[in-house]
PDB file of C-alpha atoms in Angstrom:
ATOM      1  CA  MET A 588     -53.891 -23.289  66.494  1.00 64.00           C
ATOM      2  CA  LYS A 589     -50.971 -25.563  67.387  1.00 74.00           C
ATOM      3  CA  PRO A 590     -47.877 -24.049  68.878  1.00 85.00           C
ATOM      4  CA  TRP A 591     -45.356 -23.584  66.067  1.00 91.00           C
ATOM      5  CA  ARG A 592     -42.633 -25.404  68.007  1.00 91.00           C
ATOM      6  CA  GLU A 593     -44.671 -28.585  67.963  1.00 90.00           C
ATOM      7  CA  ASP A 594     -45.054 -28.416  64.173  1.00 90.00           C
ATOM      8  CA  TYR A 595     -41.378 -27.570  63.779  1.00 92.00           C
ATOM      9  CA  GLN A 596     -40.220 -30.550  65.862  1.00 91.00           C
ATOM     10  CA  LYS A 597     -42.295 -32.914  63.697  1.00 89.00           C
ATOM     11  CA  LYS A 598     -40.416 -31.680  60.627  1.00 89.00           C
ATOM     12  CA  VAL A 599     -36.865 -31.884  62.007  1.00 91.00           C
ATOM     13  CA  ARG A 600     -34.795 -34.611  60.314  1.00 91.00           C
ATOM     14  CA  GLY A 601     -31.248 -35.860  60.716  1.00 93.00           C
ATOM     15  CA  VAL A 602     -28.914 -35.580  57.738  1.00 94.00           C
ATOM     16  CA  PRO A 603     -29.146 -39.239  56.534  1.00 92.00           C
ATOM     17  CA  GLU A 604     -32.930 -39.211  56.968  1.00 92.00           C
ATOM     18  CA  ALA A 605     -33.250 -35.944  55.042  1.00 92.00           C
ATOM     19  CA  LEU A 606     -31.288 -37.461  52.141  1.00 93.00           C
ATOM     20  CA  GLU A 607     -33.919 -40.199  51.785  1.00 94.00           C
ATOM     21  CA  ALA A 608     -35.855 -37.566  49.806  1.00 93.00           C
ATOM     22  CA  VAL A 609     -33.185 -37.572  47.057  1.00 97.00           C
ATOM     23  CA  HIS A 610     -33.575 -40.222  44.344  1.00 98.00           C
ATOM     24  CA  SER A 611     -31.944 -41.061  41.039  1.00 98.00           C
ATOM     25  CA  GLY A 612     -33.081 -38.710  38.287  1.00 98.00           C
ATOM     26  CA  ASN A 613     -33.940 -35.889  40.711  1.00 98.00           C
ATOM     27  CA  ARG A 614     -33.083 -32.239  40.340  1.00 98.00           C
ATOM     28  CA  VAL A 615     -31.740 -30.980  43.679  1.00 98.00           C
ATOM     29  CA  ALA A 616     -31.470 -27.250  44.407  1.00 96.00           C
ATOM     30  CA  VAL A 617     -28.752 -26.383  46.907  1.00 95.00           C
ATOM     31  CA  GLY A 618     -28.488 -23.113  48.820  1.00 93.00           C
ATOM     32  CA  HIS A 619     -25.421 -21.046  48.071  1.00 91.00           C
ATOM     33  CA  ALA A 620     -22.560 -19.365  49.928  1.00 90.00           C
ATOM     34  CA  ALA A 621     -23.156 -19.205  53.694  1.00 91.00           C
ATOM     35  CA  GLY A 622     -26.595 -20.777  53.165  1.00 92.00           C
ATOM     36  CA  GLU A 623     -25.208 -23.974  51.638  1.00 93.00           C
ATOM     37  CA  PRO A 624     -26.204 -27.015  53.712  1.00 94.00           C
ATOM     38  CA  GLU A 625     -22.691 -28.497  53.583  1.00 94.00           C
ATOM     39  CA  PRO A 626     -23.470 -31.547  55.787  1.00 95.00           C
ATOM     40  CA  LEU A 627     -26.348 -32.462  53.449  1.00 95.00           C
ATOM     41  CA  VAL A 628     -24.222 -32.040  50.323  1.00 96.00           C
ATOM     42  CA  SER A 629     -21.409 -34.126  51.843  1.00 96.00           C
ATOM     43  CA  GLU A 630     -23.869 -36.864  52.809  1.00 96.00           C
ATOM     44  CA  MET A 631     -25.347 -36.840  49.304  1.00 96.00           C
ATOM     45  CA  VAL A 632     -21.850 -37.488  47.943  1.00 97.00           C
ATOM     46  CA  ARG A 633     -21.337 -40.277  50.516  1.00 96.00           C
ATOM     47  CA  GLN A 634     -24.581 -41.854  49.288  1.00 96.00           C
ATOM     48  CA  ALA A 635     -23.473 -41.696  45.633  1.00 97.00           C
ATOM     49  CA  GLY A 636     -23.579 -45.492  45.383  1.00 97.00           C
ATOM     50  CA  ARG A 637     -27.390 -45.512  45.465  1.00 97.00           C
ATOM     51  CA  LEU A 638     -27.843 -42.601  43.046  1.00 97.00           C
ATOM     52  CA  LYS A 639     -27.463 -41.828  39.355  1.00 97.00           C
ATOM     53  CA  ASN A 640     -28.342 -38.890  37.115  1.00 98.00           C
ATOM     54  CA  VAL A 641     -28.920 -36.409  39.951  1.00 98.00           C
ATOM     55  CA  GLU A 642     -28.789 -32.812  38.752  1.00 98.00           C
ATOM     56  CA  VAL A 643     -27.405 -30.439  41.380  1.00 98.00           C
ATOM     57  CA  VAL A 644     -28.499 -26.834  40.775  1.00 97.00           C
ATOM     58  CA  HIS A 645     -26.262 -24.487  42.665  1.00 92.00           C
ATOM     59  CA  MET A 646     -24.969 -20.971  42.529  1.00 92.00           C
ATOM     60  CA  PHE A 647     -21.853 -20.398  44.619  1.00 90.00           C
ATOM     61  CA  SER A 648     -20.115 -22.686  47.089  1.00 89.00           C
ATOM     62  CA  LEU A 649     -17.722 -21.867  49.889  1.00 90.00           C
ATOM     63  CA  TYR A 650     -16.894 -25.587  50.113  1.00 89.00           C
ATOM     64  CA  PRO A 651     -15.312 -28.105  47.728  1.00 88.00           C
ATOM     65  CA  CYS A 652     -17.888 -29.304  45.194  1.00 92.00           C
ATOM     66  CA  ASP A 653     -16.966 -32.984  45.389  1.00 95.00           C
ATOM     67  CA  TYR A 654     -20.047 -34.008  43.398  1.00 96.00           C
ATOM     68  CA  ALA A 655     -18.535 -32.180  40.388  1.00 96.00           C
ATOM     69  CA  LYS A 656     -15.360 -34.310  40.409  1.00 97.00           C
ATOM     70  CA  PRO A 657     -14.756 -36.663  37.449  1.00 97.00           C
ATOM     71  CA  GLU A 658     -15.344 -39.792  39.552  1.00 97.00           C
ATOM     72  CA  TYR A 659     -18.969 -38.739  40.084  1.00 98.00           C
ATOM     73  CA  ALA A 660     -19.805 -38.260  36.385  1.00 96.00           C
ATOM     74  CA  GLY A 661     -23.051 -40.100  35.634  1.00 95.00           C
ATOM     75  CA  ILE A 662     -24.069 -39.887  39.278  1.00 98.00           C
ATOM     76  CA  PHE A 663     -24.192 -36.110  39.703  1.00 98.00           C
ATOM     77  CA  ARG A 664     -24.349 -33.397  37.076  1.00 97.00           C
ATOM     78  CA  HIS A 665     -23.878 -29.838  38.209  1.00 96.00           C
ATOM     79  CA  ASN A 666     -26.041 -27.071  36.762  1.00 97.00           C
ATOM     80  CA  SER A 667     -24.255 -23.854  37.636  1.00 95.00           C
ATOM     81  CA  LEU A 668     -26.109 -20.585  38.075  1.00 95.00           C
ATOM     82  CA  PHE A 669     -22.713 -18.936  38.628  1.00 93.00           C
ATOM     83  CA  VAL A 670     -19.423 -20.566  37.659  1.00 92.00           C
ATOM     84  CA  SER A 671     -17.296 -20.456  40.801  1.00 89.00           C
ATOM     85  CA  ALA A 672     -13.868 -21.964  41.413  1.00 89.00           C
ATOM     86  CA  GLY A 673     -15.311 -25.212  42.811  1.00 88.00           C
ATOM     87  CA  VAL A 674     -17.032 -26.126  39.536  1.00 93.00           C
ATOM     88  CA  ARG A 675     -15.027 -24.278  36.906  1.00 94.00           C
ATOM     89  CA  GLU A 676     -13.023 -27.353  35.845  1.00 95.00           C
ATOM     90  CA  ALA A 677     -16.208 -29.441  35.549  1.00 96.00           C
ATOM     91  CA  VAL A 678     -17.853 -26.763  33.390  1.00 95.00           C
ATOM     92  CA  ASN A 679     -14.768 -26.357  31.196  1.00 96.00           C
ATOM     93  CA  SER A 680     -14.488 -30.118  30.671  1.00 96.00           C
ATOM     94  CA  GLY A 681     -18.194 -30.540  29.811  1.00 96.00           C
ATOM     95  CA  ARG A 682     -19.228 -32.432  32.967  1.00 94.00           C
ATOM     96  CA  ALA A 683     -21.343 -29.530  34.222  1.00 96.00           C
ATOM     97  CA  ASP A 684     -23.876 -27.184  32.676  1.00 97.00           C
ATOM     98  CA  ILE A 685     -24.485 -23.462  32.995  1.00 96.00           C
ATOM     99  CA  THR A 686     -27.842 -21.727  33.259  1.00 96.00           C
ATOM    100  CA  PRO A 687     -26.919 -18.091  32.615  1.00 93.00           C
ATOM    101  CA  CYS A 688     -29.086 -15.734  34.629  1.00 93.00           C
ATOM    102  CA  PHE A 689     -29.050 -12.676  36.810  1.00 94.00           C
ATOM    103  CA  PHE A 690     -29.178 -13.257  40.559  1.00 93.00           C
ATOM    104  CA  SER A 691     -32.579 -11.555  40.687  1.00 95.00           C
ATOM    105  CA  GLU A 692     -33.992 -14.082  38.177  1.00 95.00           C
ATOM    106  CA  ILE A 693     -33.200 -17.210  40.198  1.00 94.00           C
ATOM    107  CA  PRO A 694     -36.460 -17.300  42.207  1.00 94.00           C
ATOM    108  CA  ARG A 695     -38.424 -17.102  38.942  1.00 95.00           C
ATOM    109  CA  LEU A 696     -36.546 -20.108  37.505  1.00 95.00           C
ATOM    110  CA  PHE A 697     -37.936 -22.254  40.313  1.00 94.00           C
ATOM    111  CA  ARG A 698     -41.293 -20.534  40.875  1.00 95.00           C
ATOM    112  CA  ASP A 699     -42.318 -20.536  37.204  1.00 96.00           C
ATOM    113  CA  GLY A 700     -41.205 -24.118  36.624  1.00 94.00           C
ATOM    114  CA  LEU A 701     -38.309 -23.338  34.280  1.00 94.00           C
ATOM    115  CA  LEU A 702     -36.145 -25.448  36.607  1.00 95.00           C
ATOM    116  CA  PRO A 703     -38.630 -27.657  38.487  1.00 96.00           C
ATOM    117  CA  VAL A 704     -37.069 -28.983  41.690  1.00 96.00           C
ATOM    118  CA  ASP A 705     -37.546 -32.424  43.252  1.00 96.00           C
ATOM    119  CA  ALA A 706     -35.581 -31.759  46.451  1.00 94.00           C
ATOM    120  CA  ALA A 707     -34.027 -28.708  48.079  1.00 90.00           C
TER     121      ALA A 707
END
């Protein structure tokens, strides 16, 4: 059996390289709160020029949700599992969606294919 560190090092990617996995039309699940990969989300917004119709599934952010701003309509569409301050205006104006659920149901949404994910 290979040492786990060797396998791990083969999988490590820089932020821009990791974002190569995100394409137009993808559904991207983003970790929430302290688990949010803020550098990846910021880079995704910086790469908005090469993307369109990317659905961002997210629960709660501690950071600004720039992808939910009006200037990114048609590029990113937020699907909120919990309407927090960072996306409230987008939801209220119709630029973002809500998937109402209990916190305990979120794993099932992904596992059972109710919200199939292309990148996470």
